[in-house]
Tab-separated table of C-alpha atoms in Angstrom:
chain	number	residue	atom	x	y	z
A	1	MET	CA	5.604	18.315	9.253
A	2	SER	CA	5.882	17.747	13.053
A	3	CYS	CA	4.008	19.047	15.752
A	4	VAL	CA	3.819	19.728	19.360
A	5	HIS	CA	0.152	20.666	21.207
A	6	TYR	CA	0.272	22.954	24.540
A	7	ARG	CA	-2.147	24.485	26.186
A	8	PHE	CA	-1.985	27.256	28.803
A	9	GLN	CA	-2.807	25.616	32.571
A	10	SER	CA	-5.571	28.231	32.294
A	11	ARG	CA	-7.605	26.941	28.704
A	12	LEU	CA	-8.793	24.543	27.897
A	13	ALA	CA	-8.252	24.095	24.440
A	14	TYR	CA	-4.702	23.109	22.948
A	15	ASP	CA	-3.115	24.730	20.783
A	16	SER	CA	-0.391	23.108	18.312
A	17	LEU	CA	2.835	24.818	16.598
A	18	ARG	CA	4.946	23.048	13.868
A	19	PHE	CA	8.462	22.078	13.498
A	20	GLU	CA	10.409	20.543	10.990
A	21	GLY	CA	12.166	16.743	12.916
A	22	LEU	CA	11.522	14.583	14.943
A	23	ASN	CA	11.561	16.554	17.824
A	24	ILE	CA	12.022	19.947	19.464
A	25	THR	CA	14.034	21.365	22.342
A	26	ALA	CA	12.590	22.926	25.741
A	27	GLY	CA	13.757	25.896	25.081
A	28	GLU	CA	12.625	26.350	21.761
A	29	LEU	CA	9.765	25.632	21.735
A	30	LYS	CA	9.257	28.194	24.167
A	31	ARG	CA	10.742	31.036	21.991
A	32	GLN	CA	8.097	29.628	19.338
A	33	ILE	CA	4.992	30.177	21.842
A	34	MET	CA	6.347	33.327	23.453
A	35	ARG	CA	6.710	35.118	19.666
A	36	SER	CA	3.391	33.118	18.991
A	37	LYS	CA	1.216	34.961	21.889
A	38	ARG	CA	3.641	37.976	22.161
A	39	LEU	CA	4.486	36.784	25.669
A	40	LYS	CA	6.813	39.532	27.758
A	41	PHE	CA	8.257	39.624	30.965
A	42	CYS	CA	7.847	36.234	32.285
A	43	GLN	CA	8.909	32.933	31.523
A	44	LEU	CA	7.258	29.171	30.577
A	45	LYS	CA	6.939	26.304	32.614
A	46	ILE	CA	6.585	23.229	30.276
A	47	SER	CA	5.785	19.906	31.546
A	48	ASN	CA	4.183	16.507	29.460
A	49	ALA	CA	0.478	16.535	29.623
A	50	GLN	CA	0.117	12.695	30.603
A	51	THR	CA	3.354	12.714	32.564
A	52	ASP	CA	2.898	15.728	34.556
A	53	GLU	CA	7.057	15.763	34.191
A	54	GLU	CA	8.816	18.652	33.816
A	55	TYR	CA	11.034	19.414	30.816
A	56	THR	CA	14.133	22.043	31.598
A	57	ASP	CA	14.881	24.294	28.080
A	58	ASP	CA	17.431	21.045	27.131
A	59	ALA	CA	14.988	18.339	27.316
A	60	LEU	CA	13.959	17.040	23.360
A	61	ILE	CA	10.171	17.102	23.526
A	62	PRO	CA	8.804	14.041	20.820
A	63	LYS	CA	6.622	15.159	17.755
A	64	ASN	CA	3.097	14.729	18.588
A	65	THR	CA	3.476	14.912	22.471
A	66	SER	CA	1.332	17.187	24.534
A	67	VAL	CA	2.392	20.018	26.981
A	68	ILE	CA	0.789	21.928	29.587
A	69	ILE	CA	2.478	25.230	29.835
A	70	ARG	CA	2.947	27.319	33.288
A	71	ARG	CA	3.986	31.370	33.156
A	72	ILE	CA	5.998	32.454	35.904
A	73	PRO	CA	6.445	35.835	36.658
A	74	ALA	CA	10.163	36.930	34.722
A	75	ALA	CA	12.696	36.893	37.795
A	76	GLY	CA	12.682	40.047	39.413
A	77	LEU	CA	9.586	40.987	38.610
A	78	LYS	CA	6.670	41.194	41.633
A	79	SER	CA	3.682	39.518	40.179
A	80	SER	CA	0.217	41.090	39.128
A	81	ASN	CA	-1.272	38.230	40.660
A	82	ARG	CA	-3.492	40.616	43.232
A	83	ARG	CA	-6.819	39.461	44.457
A	84	PHE	CA	-9.920	42.585	45.118
A	85	VAL	CA	-10.321	42.807	48.414
A	86	GLY	CA	-14.257	42.919	50.002
A	87	HIS	CA	-15.282	45.628	51.110
A	88	GLN	CA	-15.272	45.505	55.567
A	89	ALA	CA	-17.973	46.851	57.333
A	90	GLY	CA	-17.681	50.821	59.253
A	91	ARG	CA	-14.498	51.206	56.961
A	92	TRP	CA	-16.816	52.844	54.216
A	93	GLY	CA	-16.768	56.413	55.863
A	94	LYS	CA	-13.226	56.438	56.959
A	95	PRO	CA	-10.763	58.918	55.134
A	96	SER	CA	-8.629	56.867	52.861
A	97	PRO	CA	-5.573	58.260	53.600
A	98	ARG	CA	-3.445	60.553	51.778
A	99	GLY	CA	-0.025	61.447	50.964
A	100	ASP	CA	-0.273	64.115	48.452
A	101	PRO	CA	-2.517	67.568	49.319
A	102	SER	CA	-3.493	67.893	46.156
A	103	LEU	CA	-6.075	65.153	45.220
A	104	LEU	CA	-9.747	65.516	46.311
A	105	SER	CA	-11.316	64.836	48.312
A	106	LEU	CA	-13.803	62.327	48.482
A	107	GLU	CA	-16.951	65.009	48.685
A	108	GLN	CA	-15.317	66.614	45.788
A	109	LEU	CA	-15.322	63.047	44.033
A	110	LEU	CA	-18.681	62.891	43.775
A	111	LYS	CA	-19.836	66.042	41.842
A	112	THR	CA	-16.715	65.375	39.415
A	113	GLU	CA	-18.014	64.058	36.085
A	114	ASN	CA	-15.146	62.571	34.846
A	115	LEU	CA	-13.838	60.112	37.403
A	116	ALA	CA	-11.066	58.237	35.102
A	117	GLU	CA	-8.949	61.564	34.831
A	118	ALA	CA	-9.529	63.190	38.383
A	119	LYS	CA	-6.133	63.322	40.491
A	120	ALA	CA	-7.782	61.135	43.555
A	121	SER	CA	-6.747	58.080	45.046
A	122	GLU	CA	-8.172	54.761	43.530
A	123	GLU	CA	-10.515	54.065	46.708
A	124	ASP	CA	-11.921	57.575	46.311
A	125	LYS	CA	-12.687	56.687	43.492
A	126	LEU	CA	-14.523	53.720	43.462
A	127	LYS	CA	-16.404	55.315	46.134
A	128	ALA	CA	-17.513	58.203	43.740
A	129	VAL	CA	-17.683	55.386	41.335
A	130	MET	CA	-20.394	53.426	43.316
A	131	TYR	CA	-22.379	56.959	44.570
A	132	GLN	CA	-22.537	58.154	40.911
A	133	SER	CA	-23.760	54.753	39.589
A	134	SER	CA	-27.252	54.159	42.370
A	135	LEU	CA	-27.923	57.572	42.244
A	136	CYS	CA	-30.400	57.291	39.094
A	137	TYR	CA	-32.527	54.651	41.560
A	138	TYR	CA	-33.302	56.891	44.385
A	139	SER	CA	-35.195	60.206	45.283
A	140	SER	CA	-33.268	63.658	45.970
A	141	ARG	CA	-33.358	62.834	49.280
A	142	ALA	CA	-32.276	59.487	49.370
A	143	ALA	CA	-29.609	59.814	47.425
A	144	ALA	CA	-28.473	63.262	49.858
A	145	LEU	CA	-28.801	60.239	52.531
A	146	LEU	CA	-26.732	58.155	50.850
A	147	ARG	CA	-24.064	60.916	50.085
A	148	THR	CA	-23.607	61.915	53.890
A	149	SER	CA	-23.128	58.512	54.259
A	150	ALA	CA	-20.367	57.655	51.574
A	151	SER	CA	-18.687	61.063	53.112
A	152	GLY	CA	-18.441	60.090	56.206
A	153	GLY	CA	-21.919	60.896	58.171
A	154	ALA	CA	-22.799	57.334	58.697
A	155	GLN	CA	-20.657	54.726	59.204
A	156	GLY	CA	-21.535	51.767	56.536
A	157	PHE	CA	-22.934	52.541	53.321
A	158	PRO	CA	-25.159	52.721	52.937
A	159	ALA	CA	-26.313	52.983	56.504
A	160	ALA	CA	-28.958	50.777	57.327
A	161	SER	CA	-31.262	53.473	58.981
A	162	CYS	CA	-31.349	54.553	55.803
A	163	TRP	CA	-32.373	51.503	53.761
A	164	ARG	CA	-34.944	51.720	56.446
A	165	TRP	CA	-36.355	55.454	55.328
A	166	MET	CA	-35.467	55.269	51.831
A	167	THR	CA	-38.036	52.181	50.926
A	168	GLN	CA	-40.980	53.173	53.511
A	169	THR	CA	-40.347	56.809	51.142
A	170	GLU	CA	-39.851	55.240	48.052
A	171	ARG	CA	-43.413	53.406	49.216
A	172	GLU	CA	-45.159	56.194	49.847
A	173	SER	CA	-44.763	58.030	46.752
């Protein structure tokens, strides 16, 4: 039995794929990898690990060769690789744009227990999660200041004056 050693570009360890014969076509290698890894809605690009030579579908890959696999979104599909855009100062207090009036407001979300099933924008859900996760660390007065800060009472989250007040009251109590 012959084998080809392959790894995805994002992985460190190689996997092996066994086949009959002296070589395998790149197209057949792609099909077997997609079947074994249960990949859908993507294309694979295969290149030699030592020479970086890219194989076409009808190219023959000799046995005991090491190859690197790269995933490419299938034609017609957009890539789902999105990066988180960090918080911008002053933006927290602004209401998120809503096209649907049936969505919950941020004030209603702050009181909601099950945010996963709440009908609201993702941005508002994230704000509510951040608010609710920090409640146990602050006194009720500090939490009220956080609530006004999150709902637009102050620019930024949490406001600098809120933090100064909280640290003073936390020290006193």
